[in-house]
Short mmCIF file of N, CA, C and O and ligand atoms in Angstrom, two decimals:
data_model
loop_
_atom_site.label_atom_id
_atom_site.label_comp_id
_atom_site.label_asym_id
_atom_site.label_seq_id
_atom_site.Cartn_x
_atom_site.Cartn_y
_atom_site.Cartn_z
N UNK H 1 12.68 28.70 43.72
CA UNK H 1 11.39 28.26 43.19
C UNK H 1 10.79 27.20 44.11
O UNK H 1 11.50 26.28 44.53
N UNK H 2 9.52 27.31 44.39
CA UNK H 2 8.84 26.27 45.15
C UNK H 2 8.62 25.07 44.25
O UNK H 2 8.80 25.14 43.03
N UNK H 3 8.23 23.95 44.85
CA UNK H 3 8.02 22.73 44.07
C UNK H 3 6.96 22.91 43.01
O UNK H 3 7.13 22.51 41.86
N UNK H 4 5.87 23.54 43.41
CA UNK H 4 4.75 23.71 42.48
C UNK H 4 5.18 24.52 41.27
O UNK H 4 4.90 24.15 40.13
N UNK H 5 5.87 25.60 41.52
CA UNK H 5 6.35 26.46 40.43
C UNK H 5 7.27 25.68 39.50
O UNK H 5 7.17 25.76 38.27
N UNK H 6 8.14 24.87 40.11
CA UNK H 6 9.09 24.09 39.33
C UNK H 6 8.36 23.10 38.42
O UNK H 6 8.66 22.97 37.24
N UNK H 7 7.35 22.40 39.00
CA UNK H 7 6.62 21.41 38.21
C UNK H 7 5.80 22.08 37.11
O UNK H 7 5.70 21.58 36.00
N UNK H 8 5.25 23.22 37.46
CA UNK H 8 4.46 23.96 36.47
C UNK H 8 5.36 24.38 35.30
O UNK H 8 5.01 24.24 34.14
N UNK H 9 6.54 24.83 35.65
CA UNK H 9 7.51 25.25 34.64
C UNK H 9 7.87 24.07 33.72
O UNK H 9 7.86 24.18 32.50
N UNK H 10 8.11 22.90 34.33
CA UNK H 10 8.45 21.70 33.55
C UNK H 10 7.28 21.28 32.67
O UNK H 10 7.47 20.88 31.52
N UNK H 11 6.07 21.39 33.20
CA UNK H 11 4.88 21.01 32.45
C UNK H 11 4.73 21.89 31.20
O UNK H 11 4.51 21.40 30.10
N UNK H 12 4.89 23.19 31.41
CA UNK H 12 4.77 24.13 30.30
C UNK H 12 5.83 23.84 29.24
O UNK H 12 5.57 23.80 28.04
N UNK H 13 7.03 23.55 29.71
CA UNK H 13 8.14 23.25 28.81
C UNK H 13 7.83 21.99 27.98
O UNK H 13 8.03 21.96 26.77
N UNK H 14 7.29 20.97 28.66
CA UNK H 14 6.96 19.71 27.99
C UNK H 14 5.86 19.92 26.96
O UNK H 14 5.93 19.43 25.84
N UNK H 15 4.83 20.65 27.34
CA UNK H 15 3.72 20.91 26.42
C UNK H 15 4.21 21.70 25.21
O UNK H 15 3.84 21.41 24.08
N UNK H 16 5.06 22.65 25.46
CA UNK H 16 5.60 23.47 24.36
C UNK H 16 6.41 22.59 23.41
O UNK H 16 6.28 22.68 22.20
N UNK H 17 7.19 21.69 23.99
CA UNK H 17 8.00 20.78 23.19
C UNK H 17 7.10 19.87 22.35
O UNK H 17 7.30 19.72 21.14
N UNK H 18 6.08 19.29 22.97
CA UNK H 18 5.15 18.41 22.27
C UNK H 18 4.48 19.19 21.13
O UNK H 18 4.34 18.68 20.01
N UNK H 19 4.11 20.42 21.40
CA UNK H 19 3.44 21.24 20.39
C UNK H 19 4.35 21.47 19.17
O UNK H 19 3.94 21.29 18.04
N UNK H 20 5.61 21.81 19.43
CA UNK H 20 6.50 22.08 18.30
C UNK H 20 6.76 20.80 17.49
O UNK H 20 6.87 20.85 16.28
N UNK H 21 6.83 19.65 18.18
CA UNK H 21 7.05 18.39 17.46
C UNK H 21 5.84 18.06 16.60
O UNK H 21 5.97 17.74 15.42
N UNK H 22 4.64 18.15 17.18
CA UNK H 22 3.42 17.81 16.43
C UNK H 22 3.21 18.76 15.26
O UNK H 22 2.93 18.36 14.15
N UNK H 23 3.39 20.05 15.52
CA UNK H 23 3.05 21.02 14.48
C UNK H 23 4.10 21.08 13.38
O UNK H 23 3.92 21.73 12.38
N UNK H 24 5.21 20.35 13.57
CA UNK H 24 6.22 20.35 12.52
C UNK H 24 5.86 19.39 11.39
O UNK H 24 6.58 19.27 10.44
N UNK H 25 4.73 18.68 11.55
CA UNK H 25 4.32 17.72 10.53
C UNK H 25 2.98 18.10 9.91
O UNK H 25 2.11 18.61 10.59
N UNK H 26 2.87 17.81 8.64
CA UNK H 26 1.58 17.93 7.98
C UNK H 26 1.17 16.54 7.53
O UNK H 26 2.02 15.75 7.15
N UNK H 27 -0.13 16.27 7.58
CA UNK H 27 -0.62 14.95 7.18
C UNK H 27 -1.38 15.04 5.88
O UNK H 27 -2.16 15.97 5.67
N UNK H 28 -1.15 14.05 5.05
CA UNK H 28 -1.84 13.99 3.76
C UNK H 28 -2.41 12.61 3.53
O UNK H 28 -1.82 11.62 3.98
N UNK H 29 -3.52 12.54 2.83
CA UNK H 29 -4.02 11.28 2.30
C UNK H 29 -4.25 11.47 0.81
O UNK H 29 -4.89 12.44 0.39
N UNK H 30 -3.69 10.60 0.02
CA UNK H 30 -3.81 10.69 -1.44
C UNK H 30 -4.67 9.53 -1.93
O UNK H 30 -4.45 8.38 -1.51
N UNK H 31 -5.64 9.84 -2.76
CA UNK H 31 -6.57 8.84 -3.30
C UNK H 31 -6.33 8.67 -4.80
O UNK H 31 -6.16 9.66 -5.51
N UNK H 32 -6.37 7.42 -5.25
CA UNK H 32 -6.39 7.12 -6.67
C UNK H 32 -7.75 6.46 -6.93
O UNK H 32 -8.06 5.43 -6.34
N UNK H 33 -8.56 7.10 -7.76
CA UNK H 33 -9.93 6.62 -8.00
C UNK H 33 -10.07 6.27 -9.48
O UNK H 33 -9.82 7.09 -10.34
N UNK H 34 -10.48 5.05 -9.72
CA UNK H 34 -10.67 4.60 -11.09
C UNK H 34 -12.14 4.77 -11.46
O UNK H 34 -13.01 4.09 -10.91
N UNK H 35 -12.43 5.68 -12.38
CA UNK H 35 -13.82 5.95 -12.74
C UNK H 35 -14.26 5.16 -13.96
O UNK H 35 -15.45 4.98 -14.18
N UNK H 36 -13.31 4.69 -14.76
CA UNK H 36 -13.73 4.23 -16.08
C UNK H 36 -12.88 3.13 -16.70
O UNK H 36 -13.28 2.53 -17.69
N UNK H 37 -11.71 2.88 -16.15
CA UNK H 37 -10.80 1.95 -16.82
C UNK H 37 -10.97 0.56 -16.20
O UNK H 37 -10.81 0.38 -15.00
N UNK H 38 -11.33 -0.42 -17.07
CA UNK H 38 -11.68 -1.74 -16.56
C UNK H 38 -10.49 -2.45 -15.89
O UNK H 38 -10.66 -3.19 -14.93
N UNK H 39 -9.32 -2.19 -16.42
CA UNK H 39 -8.14 -2.90 -15.91
C UNK H 39 -6.98 -1.90 -15.83
O UNK H 39 -6.29 -1.66 -16.81
N UNK H 40 -6.85 -1.29 -14.65
CA UNK H 40 -5.86 -0.23 -14.46
C UNK H 40 -4.84 -0.69 -13.42
O UNK H 40 -5.21 -1.15 -12.35
N UNK H 41 -3.57 -0.59 -13.76
CA UNK H 41 -2.53 -0.91 -12.78
C UNK H 41 -1.84 0.40 -12.39
O UNK H 41 -1.44 1.19 -13.25
N UNK H 42 -1.77 0.64 -11.10
CA UNK H 42 -1.13 1.85 -10.58
C UNK H 42 0.03 1.45 -9.69
O UNK H 42 -0.12 0.62 -8.79
N UNK H 43 1.16 2.01 -9.98
CA UNK H 43 2.35 1.72 -9.17
C UNK H 43 2.84 3.03 -8.56
O UNK H 43 3.30 3.92 -9.26
N UNK H 44 2.70 3.14 -7.24
CA UNK H 44 3.05 4.37 -6.54
C UNK H 44 4.32 4.11 -5.72
O UNK H 44 4.39 3.13 -4.98
N UNK H 45 5.26 5.01 -5.84
CA UNK H 45 6.46 4.83 -5.02
C UNK H 45 7.10 6.18 -4.70
O UNK H 45 6.93 7.16 -5.42
N UNK H 46 7.80 6.19 -3.59
CA UNK H 46 8.60 7.36 -3.21
C UNK H 46 10.01 6.86 -2.94
O UNK H 46 10.29 5.66 -3.10
N UNK H 47 10.86 7.75 -2.53
CA UNK H 47 12.25 7.39 -2.23
C UNK H 47 12.30 6.27 -1.17
O UNK H 47 13.12 5.37 -1.26
N UNK H 48 11.40 6.35 -0.18
CA UNK H 48 11.47 5.42 0.95
C UNK H 48 10.39 4.35 0.95
O UNK H 48 10.34 3.54 1.86
N UNK H 49 9.51 4.42 -0.02
CA UNK H 49 8.28 3.63 0.07
C UNK H 49 7.88 3.13 -1.30
O UNK H 49 7.84 3.92 -2.25
N UNK H 50 7.53 1.86 -1.40
CA UNK H 50 7.02 1.35 -2.66
C UNK H 50 5.71 0.64 -2.37
O UNK H 50 5.70 -0.36 -1.65
N UNK H 51 4.63 1.19 -2.87
CA UNK H 51 3.33 0.60 -2.56
C UNK H 51 3.01 -0.59 -3.46
O UNK H 51 2.00 -1.25 -3.30
N UNK H 52 3.87 -0.85 -4.43
CA UNK H 52 3.66 -2.01 -5.31
C UNK H 52 2.59 -1.76 -6.36
O UNK H 52 1.98 -0.70 -6.41
N UNK H 53 2.37 -2.74 -7.19
CA UNK H 53 1.34 -2.61 -8.23
C UNK H 53 -0.04 -2.85 -7.64
O UNK H 53 -0.27 -3.86 -7.01
N UNK H 54 -0.93 -1.91 -7.85
CA UNK H 54 -2.33 -2.09 -7.43
C UNK H 54 -3.16 -2.20 -8.70
O UNK H 54 -3.03 -1.37 -9.61
N UNK H 55 -4.02 -3.19 -8.74
CA UNK H 55 -4.90 -3.34 -9.89
C UNK H 55 -6.29 -2.86 -9.51
O UNK H 55 -6.84 -3.28 -8.50
N UNK H 56 -6.80 -1.94 -10.31
CA UNK H 56 -8.12 -1.36 -10.03
C UNK H 56 -9.05 -1.62 -11.21
O UNK H 56 -8.62 -1.68 -12.36
N UNK H 57 -10.33 -1.72 -10.88
CA UNK H 57 -11.32 -1.74 -11.95
C UNK H 57 -12.30 -0.60 -11.70
O UNK H 57 -12.12 0.19 -10.77
N UNK H 58 -13.31 -0.47 -12.56
CA UNK H 58 -14.21 0.68 -12.51
C UNK H 58 -14.81 0.86 -11.11
O UNK H 58 -15.29 -0.11 -10.52
N UNK H 59 -14.77 2.09 -10.62
CA UNK H 59 -15.31 2.46 -9.30
C UNK H 59 -14.53 1.91 -8.11
O UNK H 59 -15.04 1.93 -7.00
N UNK H 60 -13.33 1.45 -8.35
CA UNK H 60 -12.48 1.08 -7.21
C UNK H 60 -11.50 2.21 -6.95
O UNK H 60 -11.17 2.99 -7.84
N UNK H 61 -11.04 2.27 -5.71
CA UNK H 61 -10.05 3.29 -5.36
C UNK H 61 -9.11 2.73 -4.31
O UNK H 61 -9.41 1.73 -3.67
N UNK H 62 -7.99 3.35 -4.17
CA UNK H 62 -7.17 3.07 -3.00
C UNK H 62 -6.52 4.37 -2.57
O UNK H 62 -6.50 5.37 -3.30
N UNK H 63 -6.03 4.38 -1.35
CA UNK H 63 -5.44 5.60 -0.82
C UNK H 63 -4.37 5.23 0.18
O UNK H 63 -4.32 4.10 0.66
N UNK H 64 -3.52 6.16 0.47
CA UNK H 64 -2.51 5.96 1.50
C UNK H 64 -2.27 7.30 2.16
O UNK H 64 -2.59 8.35 1.59
N UNK H 65 -1.78 7.25 3.39
CA UNK H 65 -1.51 8.53 4.04
C UNK H 65 -0.11 8.56 4.60
O UNK H 65 0.54 7.53 4.80
N UNK H 66 0.38 9.75 4.82
CA UNK H 66 1.74 9.91 5.32
C UNK H 66 1.85 11.30 5.94
O UNK H 66 0.97 12.15 5.75
N UNK H 67 2.89 11.46 6.69
CA UNK H 67 3.17 12.77 7.28
C UNK H 67 4.45 13.28 6.67
O UNK H 67 5.35 12.51 6.35
N UNK H 68 4.53 14.56 6.49
CA UNK H 68 5.81 15.09 6.06
C UNK H 68 6.19 16.27 6.93
O UNK H 68 5.34 17.04 7.37
N UNK H 69 7.47 16.36 7.20
CA UNK H 69 7.96 17.46 8.01
C UNK H 69 7.89 18.74 7.19
O UNK H 69 8.04 18.71 5.96
N UNK H 70 7.64 19.83 7.87
CA UNK H 70 7.66 21.13 7.20
C UNK H 70 9.03 21.29 6.53
O UNK H 70 10.05 21.00 7.15
N UNK H 71 9.00 21.70 5.30
CA UNK H 71 10.26 21.90 4.60
C UNK H 71 10.72 20.66 3.86
O UNK H 71 11.56 20.73 2.98
N UNK H 72 10.13 19.51 4.20
CA UNK H 72 10.42 18.28 3.45
C UNK H 72 9.73 18.39 2.10
O UNK H 72 8.73 19.05 1.97
N UNK H 73 10.28 17.70 1.12
CA UNK H 73 9.53 17.66 -0.13
C UNK H 73 9.39 16.21 -0.56
O UNK H 73 10.14 15.72 -1.36
N UNK H 74 8.42 15.57 0.08
CA UNK H 74 8.09 14.19 -0.27
C UNK H 74 7.58 14.15 -1.70
O UNK H 74 6.78 14.99 -2.09
N UNK H 75 8.06 13.18 -2.45
CA UNK H 75 7.57 13.00 -3.82
C UNK H 75 7.10 11.56 -3.97
O UNK H 75 7.85 10.63 -3.68
N UNK H 76 5.85 11.38 -4.38
CA UNK H 76 5.35 10.07 -4.77
C UNK H 76 5.13 10.09 -6.28
O UNK H 76 4.41 10.96 -6.78
N UNK H 77 5.78 9.16 -6.96
CA UNK H 77 5.58 9.05 -8.41
C UNK H 77 4.53 7.98 -8.65
O UNK H 77 4.55 6.93 -8.01
N UNK H 78 3.62 8.25 -9.57
CA UNK H 78 2.62 7.26 -9.97
C UNK H 78 2.89 6.83 -11.40
O UNK H 78 3.04 7.66 -12.29
N UNK H 79 2.98 5.51 -11.59
CA UNK H 79 3.08 4.96 -12.94
C UNK H 79 1.75 4.29 -13.19
O UNK H 79 1.32 3.44 -12.39
N UNK H 80 1.10 4.66 -14.27
CA UNK H 80 -0.22 4.10 -14.55
C UNK H 80 -0.19 3.33 -15.86
O UNK H 80 0.32 3.83 -16.87
N UNK H 81 -0.72 2.12 -15.80
CA UNK H 81 -0.77 1.26 -16.98
C UNK H 81 -2.22 0.95 -17.31
O UNK H 81 -2.96 0.44 -16.46
N UNK H 82 -2.62 1.30 -18.49
CA UNK H 82 -3.96 0.96 -18.97
C UNK H 82 -3.85 -0.42 -19.61
O UNK H 82 -3.23 -0.58 -20.65
N UNK H 83 -4.43 -1.42 -18.96
CA UNK H 83 -4.31 -2.79 -19.42
C UNK H 83 -5.61 -3.25 -20.06
O UNK H 83 -6.61 -3.36 -19.37
N UNK H 84 -5.61 -3.55 -21.34
CA UNK H 84 -6.79 -4.19 -21.92
C UNK H 84 -6.91 -5.61 -21.35
O UNK H 84 -6.00 -6.06 -20.65
N UNK H 85 -8.00 -6.30 -21.62
CA UNK H 85 -8.20 -7.61 -20.98
C UNK H 85 -7.05 -8.60 -21.22
O UNK H 85 -6.80 -9.47 -20.40
N UNK H 86 -6.32 -8.45 -22.32
CA UNK H 86 -5.23 -9.40 -22.59
C UNK H 86 -3.97 -9.11 -21.78
O UNK H 86 -2.95 -9.78 -21.94
N UNK H 87 -4.04 -8.08 -20.90
CA UNK H 87 -2.92 -7.74 -20.01
C UNK H 87 -1.66 -7.24 -20.71
O UNK H 87 -0.59 -7.18 -20.10
N UNK H 88 -1.77 -6.90 -21.98
CA UNK H 88 -0.66 -6.23 -22.65
C UNK H 88 -0.85 -4.73 -22.40
O UNK H 88 -1.95 -4.21 -22.58
N UNK H 89 0.20 -4.03 -21.95
CA UNK H 89 0.06 -2.60 -21.64
C UNK H 89 -0.32 -1.83 -22.90
O UNK H 89 0.38 -1.90 -23.91
N UNK H 90 -1.45 -1.13 -22.86
CA UNK H 90 -1.89 -0.35 -24.01
C UNK H 90 -1.33 1.07 -23.94
O UNK H 90 -0.86 1.62 -24.92
N UNK H 91 -1.40 1.65 -22.74
CA UNK H 91 -0.89 3.02 -22.55
C UNK H 91 -0.23 3.10 -21.20
O UNK H 91 -0.61 2.40 -20.27
N UNK H 92 0.74 3.98 -21.11
CA UNK H 92 1.46 4.14 -19.85
C UNK H 92 1.73 5.62 -19.63
O UNK H 92 2.17 6.32 -20.55
N UNK H 93 1.42 6.10 -18.42
CA UNK H 93 1.65 7.50 -18.08
C UNK H 93 2.29 7.54 -16.70
O UNK H 93 1.92 6.75 -15.83
N UNK H 94 3.25 8.39 -16.51
CA UNK H 94 3.72 8.58 -15.13
C UNK H 94 3.91 10.06 -14.82
O UNK H 94 4.25 10.86 -15.70
N UNK H 95 3.60 10.39 -13.60
CA UNK H 95 3.74 11.78 -13.14
C UNK H 95 3.77 11.77 -11.61
O UNK H 95 3.51 10.73 -10.99
N UNK H 96 4.10 12.90 -11.03
CA UNK H 96 4.15 13.00 -9.56
C UNK H 96 2.72 13.12 -9.03
O UNK H 96 2.07 14.15 -9.24
N UNK H 97 2.25 12.09 -8.36
CA UNK H 97 0.92 12.19 -7.76
C UNK H 97 0.98 13.02 -6.48
O UNK H 97 -0.03 13.50 -6.00
N UNK H 98 2.20 13.17 -5.93
CA UNK H 98 2.38 14.07 -4.80
C UNK H 98 3.77 14.67 -4.85
O UNK H 98 4.76 13.96 -4.98
N UNK H 99 3.81 15.99 -4.78
CA UNK H 99 5.07 16.73 -4.61
C UNK H 99 4.70 18.08 -4.01
O UNK H 99 3.55 18.27 -3.59
N UNK H 100 5.63 19.00 -3.95
CA UNK H 100 5.31 20.25 -3.23
C UNK H 100 4.21 21.05 -3.95
O UNK H 100 3.41 21.72 -3.30
N UNK H 101 4.15 20.96 -5.29
CA UNK H 101 3.08 21.66 -6.01
C UNK H 101 1.72 21.05 -5.68
O UNK H 101 0.74 21.77 -5.45
N UNK H 102 1.67 19.71 -5.69
CA UNK H 102 0.41 19.04 -5.36
C UNK H 102 0.03 19.36 -3.92
O UNK H 102 -1.13 19.64 -3.62
N UNK H 103 1.01 19.34 -3.02
CA UNK H 103 0.74 19.63 -1.61
C UNK H 103 0.05 20.99 -1.48
O UNK H 103 -0.92 21.15 -0.75
N UNK H 104 0.55 21.96 -2.23
CA UNK H 104 -0.04 23.30 -2.20
C UNK H 104 -1.49 23.25 -2.68
O UNK H 104 -2.37 23.87 -2.11
N UNK H 105 -1.70 22.48 -3.75
CA UNK H 105 -3.06 22.39 -4.31
C UNK H 105 -4.02 21.64 -3.39
O UNK H 105 -5.22 21.89 -3.42
N UNK H 106 -3.48 20.70 -2.59
CA UNK H 106 -4.34 19.94 -1.68
C UNK H 106 -4.85 20.84 -0.55
O UNK H 106 -5.85 20.53 0.08
N UNK H 107 -4.13 21.92 -0.29
CA UNK H 107 -4.46 22.77 0.84
C UNK H 107 -3.71 22.27 2.04
O UNK H 107 -4.05 21.24 2.61
N UNK H 108 -2.65 22.93 2.42
CA UNK H 108 -1.83 22.47 3.53
C UNK H 108 -2.40 22.98 4.83
O UNK H 108 -2.89 24.09 4.91
N UNK H 109 -2.33 22.12 5.84
CA UNK H 109 -2.90 22.48 7.13
C UNK H 109 -2.13 21.80 8.24
O UNK H 109 -1.72 20.65 8.10
N UNK H 110 -1.94 22.50 9.32
CA UNK H 110 -1.25 21.90 10.45
C UNK H 110 -2.22 21.23 11.40
O UNK H 110 -1.83 20.46 12.26
N UNK H 111 -3.51 21.51 11.24
CA UNK H 111 -4.46 20.96 12.21
C UNK H 111 -5.31 19.85 11.64
O UNK H 111 -5.79 19.01 12.37
N UNK H 112 -5.49 19.82 10.32
CA UNK H 112 -6.27 18.69 9.80
C UNK H 112 -5.53 18.04 8.65
O UNK H 112 -4.66 18.63 8.03
N UNK H 113 -5.92 16.79 8.42
CA UNK H 113 -5.31 16.04 7.34
C UNK H 113 -5.78 16.61 6.00
O UNK H 113 -6.95 16.87 5.82
N UNK H 114 -4.85 16.83 5.09
CA UNK H 114 -5.23 17.31 3.76
C UNK H 114 -5.46 16.12 2.85
O UNK H 114 -4.76 15.11 2.95
N UNK H 115 -6.44 16.23 1.96
CA UNK H 115 -6.79 15.15 1.05
C UNK H 115 -6.47 15.58 -0.37
O UNK H 115 -6.74 16.71 -0.76
N UNK H 116 -5.89 14.65 -1.12
CA UNK H 116 -5.59 14.89 -2.53
C UNK H 116 -6.23 13.77 -3.33
O UNK H 116 -5.99 12.60 -3.03
N UNK H 117 -7.05 14.12 -4.31
CA UNK H 117 -7.77 13.10 -5.08
C UNK H 117 -7.32 13.11 -6.53
O UNK H 117 -7.30 14.16 -7.17
N UNK H 118 -6.99 11.92 -7.02
CA UNK H 118 -6.73 11.74 -8.45
C UNK H 118 -7.79 10.79 -9.00
O UNK H 118 -7.95 9.68 -8.50
N UNK H 119 -8.52 11.25 -10.00
CA UNK H 119 -9.53 10.43 -10.64
C UNK H 119 -9.04 10.08 -12.04
O UNK H 119 -8.53 10.94 -12.76
N UNK H 120 -9.18 8.81 -12.39
CA UNK H 120 -8.68 8.34 -13.68
C UNK H 120 -9.87 7.92 -14.53
O UNK H 120 -10.71 7.14 -14.08
N UNK H 121 -9.95 8.47 -15.74
CA UNK H 121 -10.93 7.93 -16.68
C UNK H 121 -10.25 7.70 -18.02
O UNK H 121 -9.01 7.73 -18.08
N UNK H 122 -11.02 7.46 -19.09
CA UNK H 122 -10.34 7.09 -20.32
C UNK H 122 -9.78 8.30 -21.07
O UNK H 122 -9.13 8.15 -22.10
N UNK H 123 -9.98 9.50 -20.53
CA UNK H 123 -9.34 10.69 -21.10
C UNK H 123 -8.00 10.94 -20.41
O UNK H 123 -7.00 11.23 -21.04
N UNK H 124 -8.03 10.84 -19.09
CA UNK H 124 -6.79 11.13 -18.38
C UNK H 124 -6.96 11.17 -16.87
O UNK H 124 -7.76 10.44 -16.30
N UNK H 125 -6.23 12.11 -16.26
CA UNK H 125 -6.06 12.15 -14.81
C UNK H 125 -6.53 13.52 -14.30
O UNK H 125 -6.03 14.55 -14.75
N UNK H 126 -7.46 13.49 -13.38
CA UNK H 126 -8.10 14.70 -12.89
C UNK H 126 -7.75 14.87 -11.42
O UNK H 126 -7.74 13.90 -10.66
N UNK H 127 -7.55 16.12 -11.01
CA UNK H 127 -7.19 16.39 -9.62
C UNK H 127 -8.31 17.16 -8.91
O UNK H 127 -8.96 18.03 -9.50
N UNK H 128 -8.51 16.85 -7.65
CA UNK H 128 -9.39 17.66 -6.79
C UNK H 128 -8.84 17.62 -5.37
O UNK H 128 -8.14 16.68 -5.00
N UNK H 129 -9.16 18.64 -4.61
CA UNK H 129 -8.70 18.67 -3.22
C UNK H 129 -9.88 18.53 -2.26
O UNK H 129 -11.02 18.79 -2.64
N UNK H 130 -9.56 18.13 -1.05
CA UNK H 130 -10.51 18.06 0.06
C UNK H 130 -11.72 17.18 -0.21
O UNK H 130 -11.83 16.10 0.29
N UNK H 131 -12.64 17.69 -0.98
CA UNK H 131 -13.84 16.93 -1.33
C UNK H 131 -13.69 16.52 -2.79
O UNK H 131 -13.29 17.33 -3.62
N UNK H 132 -13.98 15.25 -3.07
CA UNK H 132 -13.80 14.84 -4.46
C UNK H 132 -14.87 15.41 -5.40
O UNK H 132 -15.75 14.71 -5.85
N UNK H 133 -14.79 16.68 -5.62
CA UNK H 133 -15.64 17.31 -6.63
C UNK H 133 -14.81 18.40 -7.30
O UNK H 133 -13.69 18.66 -6.87
N UNK H 134 -15.34 19.02 -8.32
CA UNK H 134 -14.59 20.01 -9.09
C UNK H 134 -13.26 19.44 -9.59
O UNK H 134 -12.20 20.06 -9.44
N UNK H 135 -13.34 18.24 -10.14
CA UNK H 135 -12.12 17.64 -10.70
C UNK H 135 -11.70 18.41 -11.94
O UNK H 135 -12.53 18.80 -12.75
N UNK H 136 -10.40 18.63 -12.07
CA UNK H 136 -9.86 19.32 -13.24
C UNK H 136 -8.84 18.41 -13.93
O UNK H 136 -7.99 17.81 -13.26
N UNK H 137 -8.94 18.34 -15.24
CA UNK H 137 -8.01 17.50 -16.01
C UNK H 137 -6.60 18.07 -15.92
O UNK H 137 -6.37 19.25 -16.16
N UNK H 138 -5.65 17.22 -15.55
CA UNK H 138 -4.26 17.66 -15.43
C UNK H 138 -3.36 16.95 -16.44
O UNK H 138 -2.50 17.57 -17.06
N UNK H 139 -3.53 15.64 -16.60
CA UNK H 139 -2.72 14.88 -17.55
C UNK H 139 -3.61 14.03 -18.44
O UNK H 139 -4.63 13.52 -17.97
N UNK H 140 -3.21 13.90 -19.69
CA UNK H 140 -3.91 13.01 -20.62
C UNK H 140 -3.19 11.66 -20.69
O UNK H 140 -2.00 11.59 -20.43
N UNK H 141 -3.91 10.64 -21.09
CA UNK H 141 -3.27 9.34 -21.35
C UNK H 141 -2.36 9.49 -22.55
O UNK H 141 -2.69 10.21 -23.49
C1 LIG E 1 3.61 -3.57 -12.59
O1 LIG E 1 2.78 -3.69 -13.71
C2 LIG E 1 3.38 -3.26 -14.92
C3 LIG E 1 2.33 -3.36 -16.01
O2 LIG E 1 1.84 -4.65 -16.14
C4 LIG E 1 4.60 -4.12 -15.22
O3 LIG E 1 5.22 -3.65 -16.40
C5 LIG E 1 5.56 -4.04 -14.05
O4 LIG E 1 6.64 -4.91 -14.26
C6 LIG E 1 4.86 -4.41 -12.77
N1 LIG E 1 5.75 -4.19 -11.67
C7 LIG E 1 5.86 -5.07 -10.69
C8 LIG E 1 6.81 -4.72 -9.62
O5 LIG E 1 5.21 -6.11 -10.65
#
């Protein structure tokens, strides 16, 4: 092999390697949107990650993003506390805000980040993918 051929071969090999590493991950961003609850505490955690207690009021939201390897089944559990002004927990709900079922519903993609939206109002928890519209009720308070 001439030098040029050798370098070309190495370049192709490197690009192929980079491609397989990049494409082995999917990216997600999960949003928690408070539409109606004046004092909402959301505690999101996974096996490796604890986002801590977030306090939201009406029209506030927060989000986080992560990558997961193909075949991984990342699970984020959300604990939601509806706090009246006196800060005594009135209602508490917990469910998986992200798992393999939610990932499927968000629309999985190797080329773009998938978005998962959870909207909270005084009825319950609504899910939508990609664009925050067409929310569907999934869990009640
Ligand atoms: C998060 O808030 C809830 C509801 O007030 C409370 O029960 C819990 O102890 C808090 N957790 C932390 C880590 O502060």
